[in-house]
CSV table of C-alpha atoms and ligand atoms in Angstrom, one decimal:
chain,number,residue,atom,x,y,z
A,1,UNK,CA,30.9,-11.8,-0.2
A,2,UNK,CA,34.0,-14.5,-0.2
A,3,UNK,CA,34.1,-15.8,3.1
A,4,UNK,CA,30.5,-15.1,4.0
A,5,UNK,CA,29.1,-16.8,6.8
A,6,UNK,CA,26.3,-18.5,6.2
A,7,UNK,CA,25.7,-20.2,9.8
A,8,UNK,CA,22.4,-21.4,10.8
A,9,UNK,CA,21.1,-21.4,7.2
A,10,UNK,CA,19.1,-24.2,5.8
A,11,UNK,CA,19.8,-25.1,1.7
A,12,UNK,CA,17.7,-27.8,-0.3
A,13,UNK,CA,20.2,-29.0,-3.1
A,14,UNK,CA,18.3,-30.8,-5.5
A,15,UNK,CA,20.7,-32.3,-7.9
A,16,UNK,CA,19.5,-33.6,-10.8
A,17,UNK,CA,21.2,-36.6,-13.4
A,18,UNK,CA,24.2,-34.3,-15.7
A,19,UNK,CA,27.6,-34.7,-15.8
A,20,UNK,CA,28.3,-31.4,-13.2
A,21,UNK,CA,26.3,-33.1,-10.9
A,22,UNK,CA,30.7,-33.8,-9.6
A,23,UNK,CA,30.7,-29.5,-9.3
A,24,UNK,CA,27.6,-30.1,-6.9
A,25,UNK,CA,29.6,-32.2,-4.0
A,26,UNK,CA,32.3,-29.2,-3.9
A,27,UNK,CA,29.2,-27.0,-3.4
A,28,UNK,CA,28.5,-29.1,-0.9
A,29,UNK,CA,31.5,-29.0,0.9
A,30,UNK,CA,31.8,-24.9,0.8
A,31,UNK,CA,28.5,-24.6,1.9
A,32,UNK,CA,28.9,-27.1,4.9
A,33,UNK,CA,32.5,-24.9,5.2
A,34,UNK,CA,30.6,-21.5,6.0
A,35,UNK,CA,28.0,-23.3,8.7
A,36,UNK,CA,24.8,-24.0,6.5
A,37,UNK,CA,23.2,-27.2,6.7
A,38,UNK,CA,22.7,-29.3,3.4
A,39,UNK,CA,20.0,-31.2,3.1
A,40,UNK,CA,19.6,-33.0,-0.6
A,41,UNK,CA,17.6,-34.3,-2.8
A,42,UNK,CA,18.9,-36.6,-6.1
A,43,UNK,CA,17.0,-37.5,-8.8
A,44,UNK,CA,17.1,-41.2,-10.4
A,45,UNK,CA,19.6,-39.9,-13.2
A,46,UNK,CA,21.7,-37.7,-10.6
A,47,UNK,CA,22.4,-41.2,-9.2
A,48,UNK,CA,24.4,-42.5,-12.6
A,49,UNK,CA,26.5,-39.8,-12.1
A,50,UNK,CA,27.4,-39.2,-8.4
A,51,UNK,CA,26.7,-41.7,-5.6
A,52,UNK,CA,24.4,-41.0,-3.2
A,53,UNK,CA,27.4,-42.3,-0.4
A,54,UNK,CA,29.5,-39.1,-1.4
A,55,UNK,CA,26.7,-36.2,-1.2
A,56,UNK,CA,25.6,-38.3,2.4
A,57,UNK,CA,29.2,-37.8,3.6
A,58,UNK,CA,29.6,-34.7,2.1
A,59,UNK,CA,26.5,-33.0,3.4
A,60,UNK,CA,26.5,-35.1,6.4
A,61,UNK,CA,22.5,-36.0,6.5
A,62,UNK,CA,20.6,-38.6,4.7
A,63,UNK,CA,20.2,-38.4,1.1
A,64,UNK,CA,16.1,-38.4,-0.1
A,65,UNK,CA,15.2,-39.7,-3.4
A,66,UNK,CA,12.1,-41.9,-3.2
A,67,UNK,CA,8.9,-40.3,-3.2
A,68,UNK,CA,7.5,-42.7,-2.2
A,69,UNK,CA,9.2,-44.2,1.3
A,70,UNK,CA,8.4,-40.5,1.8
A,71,UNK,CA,4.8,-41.1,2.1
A,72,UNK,CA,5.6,-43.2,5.3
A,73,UNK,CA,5.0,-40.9,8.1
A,74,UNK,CA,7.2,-42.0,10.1
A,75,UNK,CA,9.5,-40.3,7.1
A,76,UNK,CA,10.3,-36.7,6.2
A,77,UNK,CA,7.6,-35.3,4.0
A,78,UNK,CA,8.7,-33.6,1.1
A,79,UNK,CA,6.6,-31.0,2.4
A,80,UNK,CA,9.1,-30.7,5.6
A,81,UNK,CA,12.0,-30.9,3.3
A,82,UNK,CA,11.4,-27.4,1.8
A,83,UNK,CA,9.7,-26.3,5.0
A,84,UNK,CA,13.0,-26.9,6.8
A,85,UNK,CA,14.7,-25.0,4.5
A,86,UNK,CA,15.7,-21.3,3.7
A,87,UNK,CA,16.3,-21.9,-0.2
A,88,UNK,CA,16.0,-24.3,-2.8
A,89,UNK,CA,19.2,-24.6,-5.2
A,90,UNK,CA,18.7,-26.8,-8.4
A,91,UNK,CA,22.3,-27.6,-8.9
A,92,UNK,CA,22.7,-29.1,-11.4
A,93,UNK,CA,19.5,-27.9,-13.1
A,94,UNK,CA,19.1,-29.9,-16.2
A,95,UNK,CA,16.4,-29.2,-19.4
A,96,UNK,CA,14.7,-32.4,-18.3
A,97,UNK,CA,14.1,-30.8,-14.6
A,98,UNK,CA,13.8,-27.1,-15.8
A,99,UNK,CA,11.0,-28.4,-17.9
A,100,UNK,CA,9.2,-30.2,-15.8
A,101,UNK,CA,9.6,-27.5,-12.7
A,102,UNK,CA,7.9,-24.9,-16.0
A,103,UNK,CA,5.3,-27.1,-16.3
A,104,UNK,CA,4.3,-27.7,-12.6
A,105,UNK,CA,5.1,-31.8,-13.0
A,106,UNK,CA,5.2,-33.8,-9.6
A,107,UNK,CA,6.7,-37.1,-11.0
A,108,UNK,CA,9.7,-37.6,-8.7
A,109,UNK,CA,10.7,-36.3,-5.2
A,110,UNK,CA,12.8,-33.5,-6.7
A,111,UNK,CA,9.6,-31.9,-9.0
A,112,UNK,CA,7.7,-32.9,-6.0
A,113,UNK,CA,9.4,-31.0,-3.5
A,114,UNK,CA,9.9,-27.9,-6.3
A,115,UNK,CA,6.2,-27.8,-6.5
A,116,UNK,CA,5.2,-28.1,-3.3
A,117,UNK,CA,7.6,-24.9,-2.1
A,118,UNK,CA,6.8,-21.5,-1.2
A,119,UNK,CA,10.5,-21.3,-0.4
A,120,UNK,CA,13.2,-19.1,-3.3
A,121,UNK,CA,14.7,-21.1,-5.6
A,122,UNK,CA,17.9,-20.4,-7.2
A,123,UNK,CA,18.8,-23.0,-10.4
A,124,UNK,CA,22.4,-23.9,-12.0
A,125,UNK,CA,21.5,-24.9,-15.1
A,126,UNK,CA,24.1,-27.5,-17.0
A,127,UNK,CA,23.1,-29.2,-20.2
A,128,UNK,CA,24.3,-29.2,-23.9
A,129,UNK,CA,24.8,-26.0,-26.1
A,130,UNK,CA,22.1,-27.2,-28.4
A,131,UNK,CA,19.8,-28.1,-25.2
A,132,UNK,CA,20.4,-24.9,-23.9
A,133,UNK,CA,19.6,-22.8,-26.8
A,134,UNK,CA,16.4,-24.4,-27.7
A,135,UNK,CA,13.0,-22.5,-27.8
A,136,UNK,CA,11.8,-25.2,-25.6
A,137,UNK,CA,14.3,-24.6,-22.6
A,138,UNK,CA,14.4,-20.9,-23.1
A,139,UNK,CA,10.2,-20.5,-23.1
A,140,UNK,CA,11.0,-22.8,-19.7
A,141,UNK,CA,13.9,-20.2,-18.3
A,142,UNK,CA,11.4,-17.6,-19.2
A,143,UNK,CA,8.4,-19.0,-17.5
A,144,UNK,CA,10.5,-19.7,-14.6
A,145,UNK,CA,11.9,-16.6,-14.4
A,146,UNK,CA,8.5,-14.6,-14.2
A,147,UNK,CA,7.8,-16.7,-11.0
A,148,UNK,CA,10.6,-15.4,-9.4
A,149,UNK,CA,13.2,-18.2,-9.7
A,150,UNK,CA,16.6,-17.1,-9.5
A,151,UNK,CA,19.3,-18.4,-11.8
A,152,UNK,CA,22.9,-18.4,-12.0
A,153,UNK,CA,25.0,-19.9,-15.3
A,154,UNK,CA,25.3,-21.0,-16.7
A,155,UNK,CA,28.9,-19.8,-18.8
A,156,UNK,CA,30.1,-20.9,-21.8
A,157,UNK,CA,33.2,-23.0,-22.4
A,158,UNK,CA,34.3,-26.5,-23.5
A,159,UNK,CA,30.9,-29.1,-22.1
A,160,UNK,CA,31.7,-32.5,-21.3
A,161,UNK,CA,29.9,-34.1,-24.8
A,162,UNK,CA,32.5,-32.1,-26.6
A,163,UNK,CA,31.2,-29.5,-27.9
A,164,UNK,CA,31.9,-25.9,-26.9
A,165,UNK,CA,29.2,-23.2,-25.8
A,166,UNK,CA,26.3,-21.8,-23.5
A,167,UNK,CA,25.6,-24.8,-21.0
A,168,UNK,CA,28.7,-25.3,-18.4
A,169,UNK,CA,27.1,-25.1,-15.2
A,170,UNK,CA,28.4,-22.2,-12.7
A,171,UNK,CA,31.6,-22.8,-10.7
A,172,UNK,CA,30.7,-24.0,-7.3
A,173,UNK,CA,32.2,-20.4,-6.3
A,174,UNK,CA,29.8,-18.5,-8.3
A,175,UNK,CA,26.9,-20.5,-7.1
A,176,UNK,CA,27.9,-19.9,-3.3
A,177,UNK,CA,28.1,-16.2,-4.1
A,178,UNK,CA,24.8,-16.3,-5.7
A,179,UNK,CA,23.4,-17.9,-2.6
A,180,UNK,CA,24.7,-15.8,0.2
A,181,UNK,CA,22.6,-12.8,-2.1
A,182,UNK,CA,20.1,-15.1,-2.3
A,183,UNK,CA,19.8,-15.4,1.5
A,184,UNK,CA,20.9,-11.8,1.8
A,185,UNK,CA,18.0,-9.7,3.4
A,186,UNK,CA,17.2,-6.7,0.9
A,187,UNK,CA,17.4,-3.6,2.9
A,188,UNK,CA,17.2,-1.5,-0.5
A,189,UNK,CA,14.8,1.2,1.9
A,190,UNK,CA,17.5,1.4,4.7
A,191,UNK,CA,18.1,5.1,5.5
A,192,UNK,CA,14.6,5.8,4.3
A,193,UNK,CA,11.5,6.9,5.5
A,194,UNK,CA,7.8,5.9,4.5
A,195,UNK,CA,4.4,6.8,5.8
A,196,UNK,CA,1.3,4.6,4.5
A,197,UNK,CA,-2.1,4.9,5.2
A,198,UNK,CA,-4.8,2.3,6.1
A,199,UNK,CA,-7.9,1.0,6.9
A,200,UNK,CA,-11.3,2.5,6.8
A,201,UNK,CA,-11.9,6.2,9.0
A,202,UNK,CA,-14.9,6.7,11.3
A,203,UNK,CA,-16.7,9.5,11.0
A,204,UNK,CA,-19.2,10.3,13.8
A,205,UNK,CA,-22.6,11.3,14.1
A,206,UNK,CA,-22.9,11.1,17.7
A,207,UNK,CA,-21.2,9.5,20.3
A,208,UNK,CA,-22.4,5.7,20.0
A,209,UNK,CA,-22.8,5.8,15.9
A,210,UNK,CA,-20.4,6.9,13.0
A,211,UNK,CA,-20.2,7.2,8.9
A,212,UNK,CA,-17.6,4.7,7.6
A,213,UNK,CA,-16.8,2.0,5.0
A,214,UNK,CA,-16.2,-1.9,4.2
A,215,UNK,CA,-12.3,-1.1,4.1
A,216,UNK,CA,-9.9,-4.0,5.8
A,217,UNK,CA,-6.8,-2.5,5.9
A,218,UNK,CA,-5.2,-5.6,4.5
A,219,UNK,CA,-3.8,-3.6,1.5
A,220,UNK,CA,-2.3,-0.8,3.5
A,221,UNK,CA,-1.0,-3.0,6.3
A,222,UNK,CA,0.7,-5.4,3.8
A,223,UNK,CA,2.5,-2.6,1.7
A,224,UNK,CA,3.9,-1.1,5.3
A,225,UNK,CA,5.0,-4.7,6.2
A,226,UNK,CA,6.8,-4.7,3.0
A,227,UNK,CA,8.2,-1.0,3.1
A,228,UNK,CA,9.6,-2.1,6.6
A,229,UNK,CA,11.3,-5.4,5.6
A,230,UNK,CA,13.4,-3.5,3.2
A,231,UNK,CA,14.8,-1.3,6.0
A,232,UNK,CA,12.4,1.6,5.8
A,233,UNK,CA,11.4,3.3,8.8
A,234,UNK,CA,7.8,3.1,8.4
A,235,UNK,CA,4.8,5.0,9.9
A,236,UNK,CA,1.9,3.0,9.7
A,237,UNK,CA,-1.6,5.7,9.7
A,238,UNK,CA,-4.6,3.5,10.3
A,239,UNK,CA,-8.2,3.6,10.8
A,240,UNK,CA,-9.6,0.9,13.1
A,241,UNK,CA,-8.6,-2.4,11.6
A,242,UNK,CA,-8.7,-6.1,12.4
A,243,UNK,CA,-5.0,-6.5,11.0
A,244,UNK,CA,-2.2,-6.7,13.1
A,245,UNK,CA,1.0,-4.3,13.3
A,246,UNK,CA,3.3,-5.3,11.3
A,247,UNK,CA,6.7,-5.6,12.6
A,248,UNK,CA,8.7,-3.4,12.6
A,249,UNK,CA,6.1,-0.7,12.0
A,250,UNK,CA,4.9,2.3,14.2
A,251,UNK,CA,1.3,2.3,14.0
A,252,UNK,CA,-0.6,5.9,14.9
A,253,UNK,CA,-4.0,5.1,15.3
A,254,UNK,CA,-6.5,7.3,14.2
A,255,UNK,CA,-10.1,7.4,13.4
A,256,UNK,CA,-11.2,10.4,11.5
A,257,UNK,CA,-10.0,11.7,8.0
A,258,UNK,CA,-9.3,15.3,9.9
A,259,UNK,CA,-7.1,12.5,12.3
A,260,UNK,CA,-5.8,11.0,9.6
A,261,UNK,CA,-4.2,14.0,8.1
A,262,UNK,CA,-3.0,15.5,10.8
A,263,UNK,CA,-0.8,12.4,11.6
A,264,UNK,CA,0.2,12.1,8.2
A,265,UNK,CA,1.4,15.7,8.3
A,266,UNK,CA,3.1,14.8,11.2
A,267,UNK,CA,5.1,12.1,10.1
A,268,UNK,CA,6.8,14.0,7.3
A,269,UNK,CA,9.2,14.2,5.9
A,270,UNK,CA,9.1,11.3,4.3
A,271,UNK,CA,10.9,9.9,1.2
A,272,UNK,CA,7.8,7.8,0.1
A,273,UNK,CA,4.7,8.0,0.6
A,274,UNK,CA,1.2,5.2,0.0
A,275,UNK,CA,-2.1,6.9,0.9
A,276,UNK,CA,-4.2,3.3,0.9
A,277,UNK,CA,-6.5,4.1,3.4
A,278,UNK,CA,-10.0,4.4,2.0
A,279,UNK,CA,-10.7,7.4,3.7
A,280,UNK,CA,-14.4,8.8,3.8
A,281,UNK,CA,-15.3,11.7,1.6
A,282,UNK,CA,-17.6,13.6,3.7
A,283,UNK,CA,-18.1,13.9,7.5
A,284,UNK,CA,-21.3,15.3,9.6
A,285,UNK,CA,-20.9,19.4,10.0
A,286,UNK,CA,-21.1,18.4,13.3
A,287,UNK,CA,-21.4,15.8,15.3
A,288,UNK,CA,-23.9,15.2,18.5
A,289,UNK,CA,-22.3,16.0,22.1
A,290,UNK,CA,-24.9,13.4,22.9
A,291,UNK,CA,-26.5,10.7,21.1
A,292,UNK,CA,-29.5,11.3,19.2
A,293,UNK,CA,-32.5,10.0,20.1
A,294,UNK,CA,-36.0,9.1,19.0
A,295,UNK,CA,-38.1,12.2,20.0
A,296,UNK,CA,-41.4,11.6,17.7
A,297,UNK,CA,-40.7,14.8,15.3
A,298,UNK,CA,-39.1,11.6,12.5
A,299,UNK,CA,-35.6,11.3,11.8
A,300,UNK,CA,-32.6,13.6,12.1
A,301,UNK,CA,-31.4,15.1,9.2
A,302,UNK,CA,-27.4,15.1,8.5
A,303,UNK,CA,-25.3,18.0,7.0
A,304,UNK,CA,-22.4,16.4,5.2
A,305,UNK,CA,-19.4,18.5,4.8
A,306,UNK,CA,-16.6,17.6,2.6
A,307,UNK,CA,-13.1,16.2,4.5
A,308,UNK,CA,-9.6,17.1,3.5
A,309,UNK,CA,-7.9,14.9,0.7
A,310,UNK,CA,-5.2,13.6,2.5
A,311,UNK,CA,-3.5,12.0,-0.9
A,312,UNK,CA,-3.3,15.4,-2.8
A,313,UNK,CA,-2.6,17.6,0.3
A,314,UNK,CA,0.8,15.3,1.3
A,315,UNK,CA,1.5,15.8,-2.8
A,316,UNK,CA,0.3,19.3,-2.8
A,317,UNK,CA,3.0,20.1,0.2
A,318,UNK,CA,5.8,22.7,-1.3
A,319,UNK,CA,9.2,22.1,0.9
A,320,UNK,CA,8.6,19.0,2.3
A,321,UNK,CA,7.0,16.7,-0.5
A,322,UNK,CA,7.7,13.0,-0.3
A,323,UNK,CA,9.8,12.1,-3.4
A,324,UNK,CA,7.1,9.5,-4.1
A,325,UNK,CA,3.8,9.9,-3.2
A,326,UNK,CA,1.7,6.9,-4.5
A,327,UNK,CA,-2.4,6.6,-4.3
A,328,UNK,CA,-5.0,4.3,-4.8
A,329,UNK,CA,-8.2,4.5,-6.6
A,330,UNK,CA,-11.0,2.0,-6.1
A,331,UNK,CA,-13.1,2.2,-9.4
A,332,UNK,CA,-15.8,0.0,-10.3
A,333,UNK,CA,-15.9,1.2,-14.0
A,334,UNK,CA,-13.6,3.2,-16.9
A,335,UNK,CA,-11.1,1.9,-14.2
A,336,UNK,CA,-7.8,3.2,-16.1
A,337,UNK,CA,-9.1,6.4,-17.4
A,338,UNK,CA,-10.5,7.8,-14.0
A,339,UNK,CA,-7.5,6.3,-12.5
A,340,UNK,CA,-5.5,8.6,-14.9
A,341,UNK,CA,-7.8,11.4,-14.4
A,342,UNK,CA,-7.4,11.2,-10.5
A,343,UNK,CA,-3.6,10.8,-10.8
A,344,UNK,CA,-3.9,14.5,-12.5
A,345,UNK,CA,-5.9,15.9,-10.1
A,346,UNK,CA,-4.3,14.8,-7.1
A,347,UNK,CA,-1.0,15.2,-8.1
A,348,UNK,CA,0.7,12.5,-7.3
A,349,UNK,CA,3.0,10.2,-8.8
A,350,UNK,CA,1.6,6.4,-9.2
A,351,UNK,CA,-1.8,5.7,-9.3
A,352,UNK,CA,-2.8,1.8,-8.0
A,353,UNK,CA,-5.6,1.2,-9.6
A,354,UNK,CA,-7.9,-1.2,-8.9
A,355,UNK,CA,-11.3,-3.1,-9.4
A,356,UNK,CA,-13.5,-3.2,-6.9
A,357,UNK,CA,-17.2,-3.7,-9.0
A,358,UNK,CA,-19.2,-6.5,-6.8
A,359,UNK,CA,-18.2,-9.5,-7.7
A,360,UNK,CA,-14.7,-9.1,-7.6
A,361,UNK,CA,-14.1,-10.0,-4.1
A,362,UNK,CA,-11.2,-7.0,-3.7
A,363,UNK,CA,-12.8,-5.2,-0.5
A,364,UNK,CA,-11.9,-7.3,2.2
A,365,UNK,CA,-10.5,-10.1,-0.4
A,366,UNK,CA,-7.3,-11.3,0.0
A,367,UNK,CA,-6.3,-10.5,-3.8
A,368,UNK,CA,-6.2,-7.7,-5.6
A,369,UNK,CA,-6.0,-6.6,-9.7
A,370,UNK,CA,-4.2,-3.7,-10.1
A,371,UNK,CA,-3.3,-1.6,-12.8
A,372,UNK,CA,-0.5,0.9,-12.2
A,373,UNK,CA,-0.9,4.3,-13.3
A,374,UNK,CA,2.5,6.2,-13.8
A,375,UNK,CA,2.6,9.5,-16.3
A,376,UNK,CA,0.8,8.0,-19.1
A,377,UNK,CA,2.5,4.8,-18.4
A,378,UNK,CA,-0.1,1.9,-17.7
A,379,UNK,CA,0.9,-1.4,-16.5
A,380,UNK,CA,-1.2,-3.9,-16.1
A,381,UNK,CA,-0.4,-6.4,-13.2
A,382,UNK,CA,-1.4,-10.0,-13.1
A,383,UNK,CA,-4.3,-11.1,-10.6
A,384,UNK,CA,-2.3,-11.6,-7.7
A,385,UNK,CA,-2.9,-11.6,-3.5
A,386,UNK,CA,-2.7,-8.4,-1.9
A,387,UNK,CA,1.0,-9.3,0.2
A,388,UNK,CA,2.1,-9.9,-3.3
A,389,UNK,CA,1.1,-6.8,-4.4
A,390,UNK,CA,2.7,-5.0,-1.4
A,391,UNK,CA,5.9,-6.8,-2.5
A,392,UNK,CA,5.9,-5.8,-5.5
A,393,UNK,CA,5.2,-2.5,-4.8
A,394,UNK,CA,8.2,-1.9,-2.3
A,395,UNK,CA,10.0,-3.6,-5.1
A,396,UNK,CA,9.5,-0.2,-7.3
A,397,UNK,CA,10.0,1.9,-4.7
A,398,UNK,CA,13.2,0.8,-4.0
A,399,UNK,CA,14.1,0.9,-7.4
A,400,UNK,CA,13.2,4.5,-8.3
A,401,UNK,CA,14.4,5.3,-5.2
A,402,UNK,CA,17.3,4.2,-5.5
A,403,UNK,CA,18.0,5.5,-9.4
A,404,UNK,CA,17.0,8.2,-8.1
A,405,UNK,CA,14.7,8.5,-11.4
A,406,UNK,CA,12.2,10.8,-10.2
A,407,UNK,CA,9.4,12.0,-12.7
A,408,UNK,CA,9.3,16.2,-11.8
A,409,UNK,CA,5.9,16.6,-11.0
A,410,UNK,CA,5.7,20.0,-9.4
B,1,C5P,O1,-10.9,10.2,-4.6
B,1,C5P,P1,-10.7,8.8,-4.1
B,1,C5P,O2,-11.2,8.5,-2.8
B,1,C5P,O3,-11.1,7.8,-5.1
B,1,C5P,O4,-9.1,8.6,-4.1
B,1,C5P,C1,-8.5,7.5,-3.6
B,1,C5P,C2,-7.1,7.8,-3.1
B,1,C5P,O5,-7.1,9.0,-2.4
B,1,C5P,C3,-6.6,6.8,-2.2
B,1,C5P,O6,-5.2,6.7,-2.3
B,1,C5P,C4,-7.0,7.4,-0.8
B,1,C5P,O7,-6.2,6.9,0.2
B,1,C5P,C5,-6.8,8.8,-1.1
B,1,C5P,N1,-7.7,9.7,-0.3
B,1,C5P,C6,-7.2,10.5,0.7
B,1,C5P,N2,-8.0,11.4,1.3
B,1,C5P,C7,-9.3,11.5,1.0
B,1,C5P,C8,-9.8,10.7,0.0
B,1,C5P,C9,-9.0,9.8,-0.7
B,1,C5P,O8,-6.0,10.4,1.0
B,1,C5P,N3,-10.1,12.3,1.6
C-alpha cells in the first residue's frame, strides 16, 4: 500500500471549516506526490482556517468555493467537478457537513457537489469528543454509511479544544491508504468461475412463430456485468435480448430451454452459479418442419410438453455442483413463502425473490424488489434498480465465497 501509485487518478477534496483542515494540505501534497490530481473544494468556514492560496499551490489548480460564480457557464459546474473525478474525500468532514450531506442539503458548493455525485465518497471526520459522540452525528454516520459512504477516523487522542477523545481526524497517511483501497478495483471473484443465465427462451411452433415471454434480460445481464468486474470469469447464457454484452463476459447465445441447458452444462464447473433467465415451462412436443397454415379445418391444436429445469438440474449435479447455485422466483403473490417452497424444491442455495404482480413495473423495469431467500433466512432488500441489485449480489458472492461459509445442502 505505502508507496502506491496513484497516477492518472482524479480526487475531489472537499475540506470543510475545523481546525485539521492544516492535516488536509499534507494530504494534498502526498496525493499530488503519487501522480493524482487534486482538485478542491472549501467551504466558507474551511477558509478561517487554511487559505485558499496554500491548497491552490498545494494542489496546483484553482480553488472552487462559490456556488454561485459556478452557475456562470463559462465556469466549472459543480456537476463537472465530481464528473471529473474518481472519488470524493471529505477531509476534514465536520458534524456541520456530515449533517447536512445525511440530510441531502445543497446550501453551499461543497453539499452541492456531495449531492449532486454518483461518484464514492470517502469522509475524515474531525470534530469534538462531545460532537462526535452525539445521537445526532452518529444517526448521520449511520445514514451515511447505508449509502455506501466510506469513512476513515477518526482516532482518539488529545483534539485541539482541549479535551481528549473520539474526534482527531485520520493522519494524512491513514487517509492516503484508505484512498488507494478506495480506488482499488475489487477483484474479490478473481480465480473464479460463474455462469448466469438470461433473458427470455423461444420456444417454437413452427419455423416463423414461437412460445416465449416479456423477459428483458436486464436482470441477468447486470448480475454477469457485476460477477465479471470482480474478476470472475463469467459465461453469460442468454435468450435473445436487446441488452448488450457486458464486458468482459462471454456470451453463448441460445434460444431454447433444451439450448439453454445444454450450454449451461457445458460451462461447468463453475464456482457460482445465477439461473435469472426466465425460462419457459413448457415447449410444443414438436414443432412444424414447415409453418402452419390456414387450411379451413379451424385452428391447430398444440401438445405442450414440459422442459427441463435448468435451476435444479445445475443444483441437482453430484461431482460437479457449483458451490453456489442461486435462483430467481418471479411471484405475484405469498411471494416469500413460494419463494421458500421453490428454494426446497429446487435445491438450491439463495432464492431472489421478487414481485412481479402488474403494477409493479419489474418485468422489463429498470428496478427491482427483492427478498433474499437463504435457509430460512429472509432478507428483505430495499426497492432499489436492478444494476444495484446485481451489485449487491456479487457483493455476497464474494463474501461467502470467499469465507468459504458454505451452507451443505446435498
Ligand atoms: O419455477 P420457476 O420458473 O418459478 O423458477 C424460477 C427459477 O428457476 C429462475 O431462477 C429460473 O431461471 C429457473 N428456471 C430454470 N429452468 C426452468 C424454469 C425455471 O432454470 N425450466
Amino acid at each position: 500500500m505505502e508507496g502506491e501509485l496513484l497516477e492518472g487518478r482524479r480526487i475531489l477534496l472537499i475540506i470543510a471549516g475545523g481546525i485539521a483542515a492544516y492535516k488536509s494540505l499534507e494530504l494534498i501534497r502526498r496525493l499530488r506526490e503519487r501522480g493524482a490530481a487534486v482538485r478542491c473544494v472549501m467551504t466558507e468556514a474551511a477558509r478561517q482556517f487554511v487559505t485558499p492560496l496554500s491548497v491552490s499551490s498545494l494542489s496546483e489548480d484553482k480553488v472552487y468555493g462559490d456556488l454561485w460564480s459556478l452557475t456562470d457557464e463559462s465556469e466549472m459546474g459543480h456537476i463537472r467537478l465530481s464528473r471529473e473525478a474518481d472519488l470524493l474525500v471529505v477531509a476534514p468532514a465536520t458534524a456541520d457537513l456530515i449533517a447536512r450531506m445525511a440530510m441531502g442539503l445543497a446550501d453551499d458548493l461543497a453539499a452541492t457537489t456531495l449531492l449532486a455525485s454518483d461518484k464514492p465518497v470517502l469522509i475524515a471526520p474531525a470534530m469534538n469528543a462531545m460532537m462526535w459522540a452525539h445521537p445526532a452525528t452518529q444517526a448521520n454516520l449511520a445514514t451515511l454509511a447505508a449509502r455506501g459512504v466510506m469513512r476513515v477516523g477518526p482516532g482518539s487522542g488529545d483534539l485541539a479544544c482541549g479535551e481528549v477523545g473520539f474526534g482527531r481526524m485520520a493522519e494524512p497517511a491513514d487517509i492516503l491508504a484508505a484512498i488507494v483501497r478506495a480506488l482499488a478495483p475489487d477483484r474479490r471473484l478473481a480465480g473464479r468461475r460463474a455462469l448466469v443465465t438470461s433473458g427470455p427462451t423461444r420456444e417454437p411452433i413452427d419455423p416463423v412463430r414461437y412460445l416465449s415471454n416479456h423477459s428483458s434480460g436486464k436482470q441477468g445481464h447486470a448480475i454477469a456485468a457485476a460477477l465479471a468486474a470482480l474478476g470472475a470469469e463469467t459465461v453469460l447464457v442468454s435468450g435473445p435480448t436487446q441488452e448488450p454484452t457486458p464486458a468482459g463476459v462471454r456470451l453463448v447465445a441460445v434460444e431454447t430451454a433444451r439450448q439453454m441447458l445444454e450450454a449451461s452444462e457445458a460451462a461447468l464447473p463453475v464456482d457460482v452459479a445465477v439461473m435469472a433467465a426466465a425460462v419457459s415451462d413448457w415447449r410444443v412436443d414438436t414443432a412444424a418442419g414447415q409453418k402452419l397454415k390456414k387450411d379451413g379445418k379451424g385452428p391447430p391444436s398444440l401438445r405442450l410438453v414440459e422442459n427441463p429445469d435448468i435451476l435444479a438440474s445445475i443444483a441437482g449435479r453430484h461431482n460437479d455442483r457449483p458451490l453456489l447455485v442461486i435462483g430467481f422466483a418471479a411471484e405475484t403473490e405469498n411471494v416469500v413463502a413460494n419463494a421458500r417452497a421453490k428454494r426446497k424444491r429446487k435445491g438450491c442455495d439463495w432464492i431472489l425473490a421478487n414481485d412481479v404482480s402488474p403494477g409493479t413495473g419489474t418485468f422489463g423495469g429498470d428496478r427491482n424488489t427483492i427478498h433474499m431467500v437463504d435457509g430460512d433466512l429472509v432478507e428483505d432488500w430495499p426497492v432499489m434498480s436492478k444494476i444495484e441489485v446485481a451489485a449487491r449480489l456479487a457483493d455476497r458472492i464474494a463474501e461467502v465465497l470467499q469465507s468459504g461459509n458454505l451452507a451443505p445442502h446435498r
